[in-house]
Short mmCIF file of C-alpha atoms in Angstrom, two decimals:
data_model
loop_
_atom_site.label_atom_id
_atom_site.label_comp_id
_atom_site.label_asym_id
_atom_site.label_seq_id
_atom_site.Cartn_x
_atom_site.Cartn_y
_atom_site.Cartn_z
CA UNK P 14 52.52 125.13 147.41
CA UNK P 15 52.18 128.58 145.86
CA UNK P 16 51.67 128.62 142.12
CA UNK P 17 54.77 130.78 141.58
CA UNK P 18 56.88 127.79 142.67
CA UNK P 19 55.55 125.61 139.83
CA UNK P 20 57.49 124.67 136.74
CA UNK P 21 56.35 125.85 133.33
CA UNK P 22 55.23 122.31 132.45
CA UNK P 23 53.17 121.97 135.65
CA UNK P 24 51.55 125.37 135.15
CA UNK P 25 50.86 124.69 131.46
CA UNK P 26 49.00 121.49 132.29
CA UNK P 27 47.08 123.10 135.17
CA UNK P 28 46.05 126.04 132.97
CA UNK P 29 44.81 123.74 130.22
CA UNK P 30 42.79 121.70 132.69
CA UNK P 31 41.28 124.83 134.20
CA UNK P 32 42.77 124.09 137.63
CA UNK P 33 44.10 127.66 137.83
CA UNK P 34 43.61 130.82 135.81
CA UNK P 35 46.44 132.77 134.19
CA UNK P 36 45.37 135.77 136.28
CA UNK P 37 45.72 133.84 139.54
CA UNK P 38 49.06 132.39 138.44
CA UNK P 39 50.29 135.87 137.52
CA UNK P 40 49.08 137.35 140.83
CA UNK P 41 51.03 134.68 142.68
CA UNK P 42 54.21 135.80 140.93
CA UNK P 43 53.49 139.52 141.35
CA UNK P 44 53.01 139.02 145.09
CA UNK P 45 56.33 137.16 145.31
CA UNK P 46 58.08 139.92 143.32
CA UNK P 47 56.79 142.68 145.60
CA UNK P 48 58.12 140.78 148.62
CA UNK P 49 61.57 140.30 147.07
CA UNK P 50 62.83 143.84 146.42
CA UNK P 51 65.93 143.01 148.49
CA UNK P 52 67.06 140.63 145.73
CA UNK P 53 67.18 143.44 143.16
CA UNK P 54 66.11 141.05 140.41
CA UNK P 55 63.33 143.10 138.81
CA UNK P 56 64.29 146.64 137.81
CA UNK P 57 61.05 147.56 136.01
CA UNK P 58 57.85 145.90 137.18
CA UNK P 59 54.92 145.74 134.74
CA UNK P 60 51.93 144.47 136.78
CA UNK P 61 49.27 146.19 134.67
CA UNK P 62 50.66 144.76 131.44
CA UNK P 63 51.04 141.35 133.08
CA UNK P 64 47.40 141.23 134.21
CA UNK P 65 46.15 142.41 130.80
CA UNK P 66 48.18 139.67 129.12
CA UNK P 67 46.98 137.12 131.69
CA UNK P 68 43.33 137.98 131.00
CA UNK P 69 43.96 137.63 127.25
CA UNK P 70 45.64 134.28 127.90
CA UNK P 71 42.64 133.05 129.90
CA UNK P 72 40.40 133.91 126.94
CA UNK P 73 42.65 131.88 124.62
CA UNK P 74 42.76 128.96 127.04
CA UNK P 75 38.97 128.82 127.15
CA UNK P 76 38.87 128.42 123.39
CA UNK P 77 41.44 125.60 123.56
CA UNK P 78 44.54 124.68 121.54
CA UNK P 79 46.59 127.37 123.29
CA UNK P 80 50.41 127.35 122.83
CA UNK P 81 52.61 125.88 125.57
CA UNK P 82 53.54 129.28 127.04
CA UNK P 83 50.00 130.69 127.04
CA UNK P 84 49.42 132.24 130.47
CA UNK P 85 52.95 131.53 131.72
CA UNK P 86 54.49 134.47 133.71
CA UNK P 87 58.04 135.27 132.63
CA UNK P 88 60.77 137.81 133.37
CA UNK P 89 62.56 139.59 130.53
CA UNK P 90 66.23 140.57 130.74
CA UNK P 91 66.74 144.31 130.34
CA UNK P 92 68.83 143.65 127.20
CA UNK P 93 65.66 142.84 125.20
CA UNK P 94 63.87 145.82 123.67
CA UNK P 95 60.24 145.98 124.76
CA UNK P 96 58.04 148.51 122.99
CA UNK P 97 57.19 151.57 125.05
CA UNK P 98 58.99 150.24 128.15
CA UNK P 99 62.41 151.07 129.63
CA UNK P 100 65.03 148.99 127.84
CA UNK P 101 68.38 150.33 128.91
CA UNK P 102 70.74 147.35 129.18
CA UNK P 103 71.40 148.37 132.81
CA UNK P 104 73.36 151.39 131.56
CA UNK P 105 73.04 155.07 132.39
CA UNK P 106 73.72 155.94 128.77
CA UNK P 107 70.33 154.46 127.83
CA UNK P 108 68.44 155.97 130.75
CA UNK P 109 64.98 156.98 129.58
CA UNK P 110 65.16 154.95 126.35
CA UNK P 111 61.79 153.39 125.45
CA UNK P 112 61.98 151.73 122.03
CA UNK P 113 59.26 152.03 119.44
CA UNK P 114 59.68 148.38 118.49
CA UNK P 115 59.62 144.92 120.06
CA UNK P 116 62.48 142.41 119.94
CA UNK P 117 61.78 139.30 117.89
CA UNK P 118 62.13 137.07 120.97
CA UNK P 119 59.59 138.99 123.06
CA UNK P 120 57.29 139.24 120.05
CA UNK P 121 57.36 135.45 119.75
CA UNK P 122 56.74 135.02 123.47
CA UNK P 123 53.79 137.42 123.50
CA UNK P 124 52.30 135.79 120.39
CA UNK P 125 52.52 132.49 122.29
CA UNK P 126 50.48 134.05 125.11
CA UNK P 127 53.29 134.50 127.63
CA UNK P 128 52.88 137.06 130.42
CA UNK P 129 55.60 139.66 131.04
CA UNK P 130 56.09 140.42 134.72
CA UNK P 131 58.79 143.02 134.13
CA UNK P 132 62.40 143.67 133.14
CA UNK P 133 65.28 141.96 134.91
CA UNK P 134 68.61 143.19 136.24
CA UNK P 135 71.89 142.43 134.49
CA UNK P 136 75.48 143.59 134.11
CA UNK P 137 75.78 146.79 132.09
CA UNK P 138 75.59 145.92 128.37
CA UNK P 139 75.99 142.27 129.48
CA UNK P 140 79.63 142.93 130.40
CA UNK P 141 80.32 141.20 133.70
CA UNK P 142 80.20 137.95 135.62
CA UNK P 143 78.65 139.12 138.90
CA UNK P 144 75.85 141.63 138.11
CA UNK P 145 77.89 144.29 139.90
CA UNK P 146 78.28 146.56 136.85
CA UNK P 147 74.55 147.35 136.64
CA UNK P 148 73.47 150.98 136.91
CA UNK P 149 70.55 149.75 139.04
CA UNK P 150 72.84 148.21 141.65
CA UNK P 151 73.56 144.52 141.89
CA UNK P 152 71.07 141.67 141.98
CA UNK P 153 71.55 139.26 144.89
CA UNK P 154 71.71 135.48 144.86
CA UNK P 155 68.77 133.91 146.76
CA UNK P 156 71.27 131.39 148.15
CA UNK P 157 73.09 132.67 151.21
CA UNK P 158 76.03 131.67 153.38
CA UNK P 159 76.02 133.10 156.89
CA UNK P 160 75.30 136.83 156.53
CA UNK P 161 77.21 137.29 153.28
CA UNK P 162 75.27 138.30 150.21
CA UNK P 163 76.42 136.41 147.15
CA UNK P 164 76.51 137.19 143.47
CA UNK P 165 73.87 135.50 141.30
CA UNK P 166 76.46 135.53 138.50
CA UNK P 167 76.36 137.55 135.33
CA UNK P 168 75.48 138.98 133.07
CA UNK P 169 72.01 137.42 133.39
CA UNK P 170 72.11 137.70 137.18
CA UNK P 171 68.63 139.17 137.60
CA UNK P 172 67.15 136.42 135.44
CA UNK P 173 68.90 133.72 137.48
CA UNK P 174 67.91 135.23 140.82
CA UNK P 175 64.27 135.64 139.75
CA UNK P 176 63.92 132.03 138.61
CA UNK P 177 65.78 130.57 141.61
CA UNK P 178 63.65 132.61 144.05
CA UNK P 179 60.38 131.58 142.31
CA UNK P 180 59.53 135.14 141.31
CA UNK P 181 58.69 133.92 137.81
CA UNK P 182 58.37 130.57 136.06
CA UNK P 183 61.17 131.30 133.60
CA UNK P 184 63.25 134.16 132.26
CA UNK P 185 65.08 135.20 129.13
CA UNK P 186 68.83 135.48 129.26
CA UNK P 187 71.66 136.16 126.85
CA UNK P 188 75.01 134.41 126.63
CA UNK P 189 78.13 135.95 125.05
CA UNK P 190 80.77 134.05 127.03
CA UNK P 191 78.76 132.17 129.65
CA UNK P 192 76.18 134.73 130.78
CA UNK P 193 73.32 132.21 130.88
CA UNK P 194 75.22 129.14 132.05
CA UNK P 195 77.39 130.69 134.80
CA UNK P 196 74.52 132.39 136.68
CA UNK P 197 72.42 129.24 136.23
CA UNK P 198 75.15 127.23 137.96
CA UNK P 199 75.50 129.82 140.74
CA UNK P 200 71.77 129.76 141.54
CA UNK P 201 70.86 126.09 141.07
CA UNK P 202 68.75 126.41 137.91
CA UNK P 203 68.98 125.30 134.27
CA UNK P 204 70.27 127.61 131.53
CA UNK P 205 70.82 126.79 127.87
CA UNK P 206 72.78 128.77 125.31
CA UNK P 207 71.53 127.58 121.89
CA UNK P 208 73.54 127.22 118.69
CA UNK P 209 74.49 130.62 117.29
CA UNK P 210 71.67 131.55 114.90
CA UNK P 211 68.96 129.40 116.51
CA UNK P 212 67.35 132.40 118.27
CA UNK P 213 67.02 135.84 116.68
CA UNK P 214 69.22 138.65 117.98
CA UNK P 215 67.02 141.36 116.46
CA UNK P 216 65.97 143.86 119.12
CA UNK P 217 68.54 142.55 121.62
CA UNK P 218 71.05 145.27 122.57
CA UNK P 219 74.36 144.11 121.07
CA UNK P 220 77.51 143.36 123.05
CA UNK P 221 79.62 141.18 120.70
CA UNK P 222 77.58 140.36 117.63
CA UNK P 223 79.39 137.17 116.58
CA UNK P 224 79.08 135.70 120.08
CA UNK P 225 75.74 136.92 121.51
CA UNK P 226 72.91 134.41 121.72
CA UNK P 227 69.64 134.52 123.64
CA UNK P 228 68.27 131.55 125.55
CA UNK P 229 65.97 130.47 128.38
CA UNK P 230 66.65 130.17 132.11
CA UNK P 231 64.29 127.77 133.87
CA UNK P 232 63.70 125.56 136.88
CA UNK P 233 64.32 122.29 135.06
CA UNK P 234 65.33 120.80 131.72
CA UNK P 235 61.79 120.15 130.48
CA UNK P 236 60.95 123.81 130.98
CA UNK P 237 64.10 124.78 129.05
CA UNK P 238 62.92 122.62 126.13
CA UNK P 239 59.44 124.19 126.14
CA UNK P 240 60.76 127.74 126.46
CA UNK P 241 63.51 127.33 123.83
CA UNK P 242 61.02 126.09 121.24
CA UNK P 243 58.95 129.26 121.69
CA UNK P 244 62.01 131.53 121.37
CA UNK P 245 63.53 129.83 118.33
CA UNK P 246 62.97 130.24 114.62
CA UNK P 247 64.19 131.99 111.51
CA UNK P 248 64.01 135.79 111.46
CA UNK P 249 64.66 137.62 108.17
CA UNK P 250 65.46 140.76 110.20
CA UNK P 251 68.55 139.03 111.62
CA UNK P 252 71.13 138.19 108.94
CA UNK P 253 72.72 135.58 111.24
CA UNK P 254 69.42 133.79 111.92
CA UNK P 255 69.35 130.22 110.59
CA UNK P 256 66.51 129.24 108.26
CA UNK P 257 65.87 125.91 109.96
CA UNK P 258 62.75 124.19 111.21
CA UNK P 259 62.41 124.29 114.99
CA UNK P 260 62.23 120.74 116.36
CA UNK P 261 59.94 119.64 119.17
CA UNK P 262 62.56 119.89 121.89
CA UNK P 263 60.25 118.54 124.60
CA UNK P 264 59.56 115.40 122.54
CA UNK P 265 63.33 114.80 122.43
CA UNK P 266 63.37 114.19 126.20
CA UNK P 267 63.20 110.40 125.94
CA UNK P 268 65.61 109.74 128.79
CA UNK P 269 67.43 107.23 126.58
CA UNK P 270 71.12 107.90 125.85
CA UNK P 271 72.20 104.28 125.44
CA UNK P 272 75.02 104.01 122.95
CA UNK P 273 75.75 107.74 123.01
CA UNK P 274 79.36 108.89 123.39
CA UNK P 275 80.13 111.57 125.95
CA UNK P 276 83.55 113.17 125.77
CA UNK P 277 85.63 114.31 128.75
CA UNK P 278 88.18 116.90 127.55
CA UNK P 279 91.52 116.50 129.31
CA UNK P 280 92.34 120.18 128.85
CA UNK P 281 89.50 121.16 131.21
CA UNK P 282 91.32 119.47 134.11
CA UNK P 283 93.20 122.62 134.92
CA UNK P 284 95.91 123.31 137.47
CA UNK P 285 94.44 124.37 140.76
CA UNK P 286 91.02 122.82 140.10
CA UNK P 287 89.39 122.05 143.43
CA UNK P 288 88.96 118.43 144.42
CA UNK P 289 85.27 119.16 144.99
CA UNK P 290 84.70 120.21 141.37
CA UNK P 291 86.70 117.28 140.03
CA UNK P 292 84.67 114.87 142.16
CA UNK P 293 81.44 116.45 140.91
CA UNK P 294 82.61 116.10 137.31
CA UNK P 295 83.53 112.44 137.85
CA UNK P 296 80.16 111.82 139.49
CA UNK P 297 78.37 113.27 136.48
CA UNK P 298 80.35 111.06 134.12
CA UNK P 299 79.50 108.01 136.23
CA UNK P 300 75.79 108.89 136.11
CA UNK P 301 75.82 109.16 132.33
CA UNK P 302 77.76 105.88 132.08
CA UNK P 303 75.18 104.19 134.31
CA UNK P 304 72.50 105.48 131.92
CA UNK P 305 74.16 103.65 129.03
CA UNK P 306 76.46 106.28 127.56
CA UNK P 307 80.05 105.54 126.67
CA UNK P 308 82.43 107.92 128.45
CA UNK P 309 85.56 108.64 126.43
CA UNK P 310 88.56 110.90 126.93
CA UNK P 311 89.00 113.54 124.24
CA UNK P 312 91.40 116.36 123.51
CA UNK P 313 90.52 119.98 122.73
CA UNK P 314 94.11 121.19 122.44
CA UNK P 315 93.48 124.89 121.84
CA UNK P 316 91.31 125.33 124.96
CA UNK P 317 94.12 127.13 126.81
CA UNK P 318 93.97 129.95 124.27
CA UNK P 319 90.20 130.41 124.47
CA UNK P 320 90.01 132.94 127.30
CA UNK P 321 92.62 135.36 125.90
CA UNK P 322 91.12 135.04 122.41
CA UNK P 323 87.65 135.76 123.78
CA UNK P 324 88.86 138.83 125.67
CA UNK P 325 90.28 140.22 122.43
CA UNK P 326 87.34 139.42 120.13
CA UNK P 327 84.50 140.39 122.50
CA UNK P 328 85.87 143.85 123.45
CA UNK P 329 86.75 144.54 119.82
CA UNK P 330 83.16 143.92 118.75
CA UNK P 331 81.86 145.80 121.79
CA UNK P 332 83.91 148.89 120.97
CA UNK P 333 82.36 148.90 117.50
CA UNK P 334 78.80 148.24 118.70
CA UNK P 335 78.92 150.84 121.45
CA UNK P 336 80.27 153.59 119.20
CA UNK P 337 76.65 154.47 118.39
CA UNK P 338 75.99 155.70 121.93
CA UNK P 339 77.13 159.28 121.51
CA UNK P 340 74.48 161.46 123.15
CA UNK P 341 72.99 162.56 119.85
CA UNK P 342 70.42 160.00 118.76
CA UNK P 343 68.96 158.69 122.01
CA UNK P 344 69.77 158.08 125.66
CA UNK P 345 71.88 160.21 127.97
CA UNK P 346 73.52 163.45 126.91
CA UNK P 347 75.89 165.27 129.27
CA UNK P 348 75.33 168.88 130.25
CA UNK P 349 77.81 171.11 128.45
CA UNK P 350 79.77 174.17 129.55
CA UNK P 351 80.10 177.39 127.57
CA UNK P 352 82.57 176.84 124.77
CA UNK P 353 82.19 173.04 124.66
CA UNK P 354 81.93 171.58 121.17
CA UNK P 355 80.89 168.25 119.71
CA UNK P 356 84.08 166.53 120.87
CA UNK P 357 83.54 167.60 124.48
CA UNK P 358 79.91 166.49 124.26
CA UNK P 359 80.95 163.00 123.12
CA UNK P 360 83.64 162.73 125.77
CA UNK P 361 81.48 163.90 128.67
CA UNK P 362 78.44 161.86 127.59
CA UNK P 363 80.34 158.59 127.25
CA UNK P 364 82.34 159.17 130.44
CA UNK P 365 79.11 159.76 132.41
CA UNK P 366 77.02 157.15 130.62
CA UNK P 367 79.32 154.12 130.67
CA UNK P 368 80.49 152.41 133.85
CA UNK P 369 84.14 151.46 134.52
CA UNK P 370 83.92 147.89 133.17
CA UNK P 371 82.27 148.96 129.92
CA UNK P 372 84.84 151.74 129.53
CA UNK P 373 87.63 149.23 130.13
CA UNK P 374 86.35 146.89 127.43
CA UNK P 375 85.78 149.71 124.93
CA UNK P 376 89.38 150.84 125.46
CA UNK P 377 90.74 147.31 125.08
CA UNK P 378 88.64 146.76 121.97
CA UNK P 379 89.70 150.05 120.40
CA UNK P 380 93.34 149.22 121.13
CA UNK P 381 93.30 145.76 119.53
CA UNK P 382 91.57 147.15 116.43
CA UNK P 383 93.96 150.08 116.03
CA UNK P 384 96.59 150.39 113.31
CA UNK P 385 99.69 148.44 114.20
CA UNK P 386 97.89 146.10 116.62
CA UNK P 387 95.06 144.70 114.45
CA UNK P 388 97.15 141.80 113.12
CA UNK P 389 99.03 141.23 116.36
CA UNK P 390 95.87 140.85 118.44
CA UNK P 391 92.52 140.80 116.66
CA UNK P 392 93.48 138.78 113.59
CA UNK P 393 95.46 136.35 115.70
CA UNK P 394 92.50 135.89 118.06
CA UNK P 395 90.24 135.17 115.07
CA UNK P 396 92.66 132.47 113.90
CA UNK P 397 92.68 130.93 117.38
CA UNK P 398 88.88 130.94 117.28
CA UNK P 399 88.98 128.93 114.06
CA UNK P 400 91.29 126.39 115.68
CA UNK P 401 89.02 126.08 118.74
CA UNK P 402 86.04 125.40 116.50
CA UNK P 403 88.08 122.82 114.59
CA UNK P 404 88.88 121.00 117.86
CA UNK P 405 85.16 120.56 118.50
CA UNK P 406 84.45 119.61 114.88
CA UNK P 407 87.05 116.84 115.03
CA UNK P 408 85.63 115.51 118.30
CA UNK P 409 82.11 115.38 116.88
CA UNK P 410 83.38 113.87 113.63
CA UNK P 411 85.00 111.11 115.72
CA UNK P 412 81.56 110.20 117.04
CA UNK P 413 81.20 112.24 120.23
CA UNK P 414 77.56 113.19 120.86
CA UNK P 415 78.06 115.50 123.85
CA UNK P 416 80.90 116.85 125.96
CA UNK P 417 80.75 117.04 129.76
CA UNK P 418 82.64 119.72 131.72
CA UNK P 419 82.20 121.80 134.87
CA UNK P 420 80.20 124.99 134.30
CA UNK P 421 82.25 127.20 136.63
CA UNK P 422 85.53 126.85 138.54
CA UNK P 423 83.78 127.65 141.84
CA UNK P 424 80.39 128.22 143.44
CA UNK P 425 78.95 131.73 143.94
CA UNK P 426 81.29 134.23 145.58
CA UNK P 427 80.44 137.16 147.81
CA UNK P 428 79.40 140.49 146.34
CA UNK P 429 82.37 142.84 146.33
CA UNK P 430 84.91 140.06 146.77
CA UNK P 431 86.20 140.14 143.18
CA UNK P 432 85.12 143.59 142.01
CA UNK P 433 88.03 145.27 143.80
CA UNK P 434 90.76 142.88 142.63
CA UNK P 435 92.44 142.38 139.28
CA UNK P 436 89.63 142.12 136.68
CA UNK P 437 91.36 139.05 135.25
CA UNK P 438 90.30 137.16 138.38
CA UNK P 439 86.69 137.93 137.47
CA UNK P 440 87.23 136.95 133.85
CA UNK P 441 88.44 133.49 134.94
CA UNK P 442 84.84 132.66 135.85
CA UNK P 443 84.31 132.19 132.10
CA UNK P 444 87.12 129.68 131.65
CA UNK P 445 84.81 126.70 130.96
CA UNK P 446 82.14 128.54 129.01
CA UNK P 447 83.77 130.85 126.43
CA UNK P 448 84.81 128.02 124.10
CA UNK P 449 81.14 127.28 123.41
CA UNK P 450 80.51 130.84 122.21
CA UNK P 451 83.69 130.99 120.17
CA UNK P 452 82.66 127.79 118.38
CA UNK P 453 78.98 128.77 118.07
CA UNK P 454 77.82 125.57 119.80
CA UNK P 455 74.89 124.85 122.12
CA UNK P 456 75.70 124.44 125.80
CA UNK P 457 73.58 123.84 128.89
CA UNK P 458 74.23 124.05 132.63
CA UNK P 459 72.41 121.61 134.90
CA UNK P 460 72.41 121.91 138.73
CA UNK P 461 74.04 118.84 140.25
CA UNK P 462 74.56 119.17 144.00
CA UNK P 463 75.48 121.49 146.84
CA UNK P 464 79.11 122.10 147.75
CA UNK P 465 80.56 121.94 151.24
CA UNK P 466 79.30 125.48 151.91
CA UNK P 467 75.75 124.54 150.91
CA UNK P 468 75.83 126.38 147.57
CA UNK P 469 74.68 124.94 144.23
CA UNK P 470 77.13 123.75 141.60
CA UNK P 471 76.45 122.81 138.01
CA UNK P 472 77.86 120.73 135.19
CA UNK P 473 77.92 121.80 131.57
CA UNK P 474 77.03 119.70 128.56
CA UNK P 475 78.15 120.87 125.10
CA UNK P 476 76.33 119.56 122.05
CA UNK P 477 76.66 119.29 118.30
CA UNK P 478 75.54 122.35 116.33
CA UNK P 479 71.75 122.46 115.81
CA UNK P 480 71.29 119.37 118.01
CA UNK P 481 69.70 121.10 121.01
CA UNK P 482 67.17 118.29 121.28
CA UNK P 483 69.88 115.68 121.80
CA UNK P 484 71.73 118.01 124.18
CA UNK P 485 68.59 118.58 126.22
CA UNK P 486 68.02 114.83 126.40
CA UNK P 487 71.53 114.28 127.81
CA UNK P 488 70.85 117.06 130.32
CA UNK P 489 67.49 115.47 131.18
CA UNK P 490 69.19 112.15 131.93
CA UNK P 491 71.79 113.87 134.09
CA UNK P 492 69.12 115.88 135.91
CA UNK P 493 67.04 112.78 136.73
CA UNK P 494 70.09 110.81 137.83
CA UNK P 495 71.31 113.55 140.17
CA UNK P 496 67.87 114.36 141.55
CA UNK P 497 68.75 117.93 142.53
CA UNK P 498 65.73 119.43 144.31
CA UNK P 499 67.37 121.84 146.75
CA UNK P 500 65.92 125.36 147.01
CA UNK P 501 67.33 128.43 148.75
CA UNK P 502 65.97 129.05 152.22
CA UNK P 503 63.93 132.24 152.06
CA UNK P 504 65.61 135.17 153.85
CA UNK P 505 64.44 138.14 151.75
#
């Protein structure tokens, strides 16, 4: 078995025992990456940096007492600023941008001895559910049906594809409305969106600031626990960062959930839900019950308003955040004609720099924030958000420890199948995930089984705020009970 197929935990233990060097482990991943260009997962490869970091990690490992991620090869989503390297959020408007600073997350990872293999593909500015809005072209799901190429999900599609195809041992992702959990479900891996404020957003290109949260994408739950601990922690540079001690998430994986209460929200049993997804959901509940948890029905009555509220709040914040991209300070600037002034420069630059989906969301966001519509749309959506959070608060106050739902309403769909239809059809992929972001809660997707087409499907667990350890333990129990070990058959 090639070392690039290992989990983070397996590689960590082998590195500490001297059974493999960080350089050899990194070379195994770099070889796999070079053979997988067809997947479009990596958009900027950094082999020289990776090998330098691997050699430094080997030196630390020889001394002993190295951190868990020391020598572990990772992929970094293109939304994270990396000093001196292209960091363009998969957008033409940031083409050529190389920041003079490092994001807090990547700083933490590098201080822990992690190895950066390169930057990963994504939807432009994290706006999308299929990785088809990227200026680099789409990433491709390693899972395949017949000759169709499938989406790896979005926006963290490159991260999901890279982990599922064993190009790296883990990858960073970001989640604004499901952008870690949905692609994780589509590619048969684990993805956790932490509590809002657990992981610093400093140096992560903003989409919707009150919803964005970074998290890890890994091959199993134990790896997610290890990776999340390294990413987490208070950051004074981020005003929304929580000043809380980071627990030992791996130590929380006891496998014991006896006496825990797991809620099944009736509102998530939506009209038109496929029998296959419902059966999968019931199977997951049975597995947790067999492990000693009490399964109870709960109500989250404002769930039906979550998707429209999200698609008011997120574009509104995006329109504000993206106003800074004007062709003056950095990034793309359009060529001007004789007689063009500053207004024409702004118009041409933003029209050339932003793709259709980003333009659509900026226009929607500007509209809902405009005079005469602010109260009708944006303020109303904020009130709905408060009610959605209250639904969860009441459930947890009643003793629920975790909530079990599907992650997505379907398995991965073909590239191009939804891009040409009503964008609302694409937005419906977020129907089970956006509530978690609106409420600021932690959520995790765990691969459960293959559907009738042979594609992976996942279940989502939602936890109490700041209780990622308990959430990971529930996910760990579900993972062990289901025993999902399927891998995509290599075709690339």
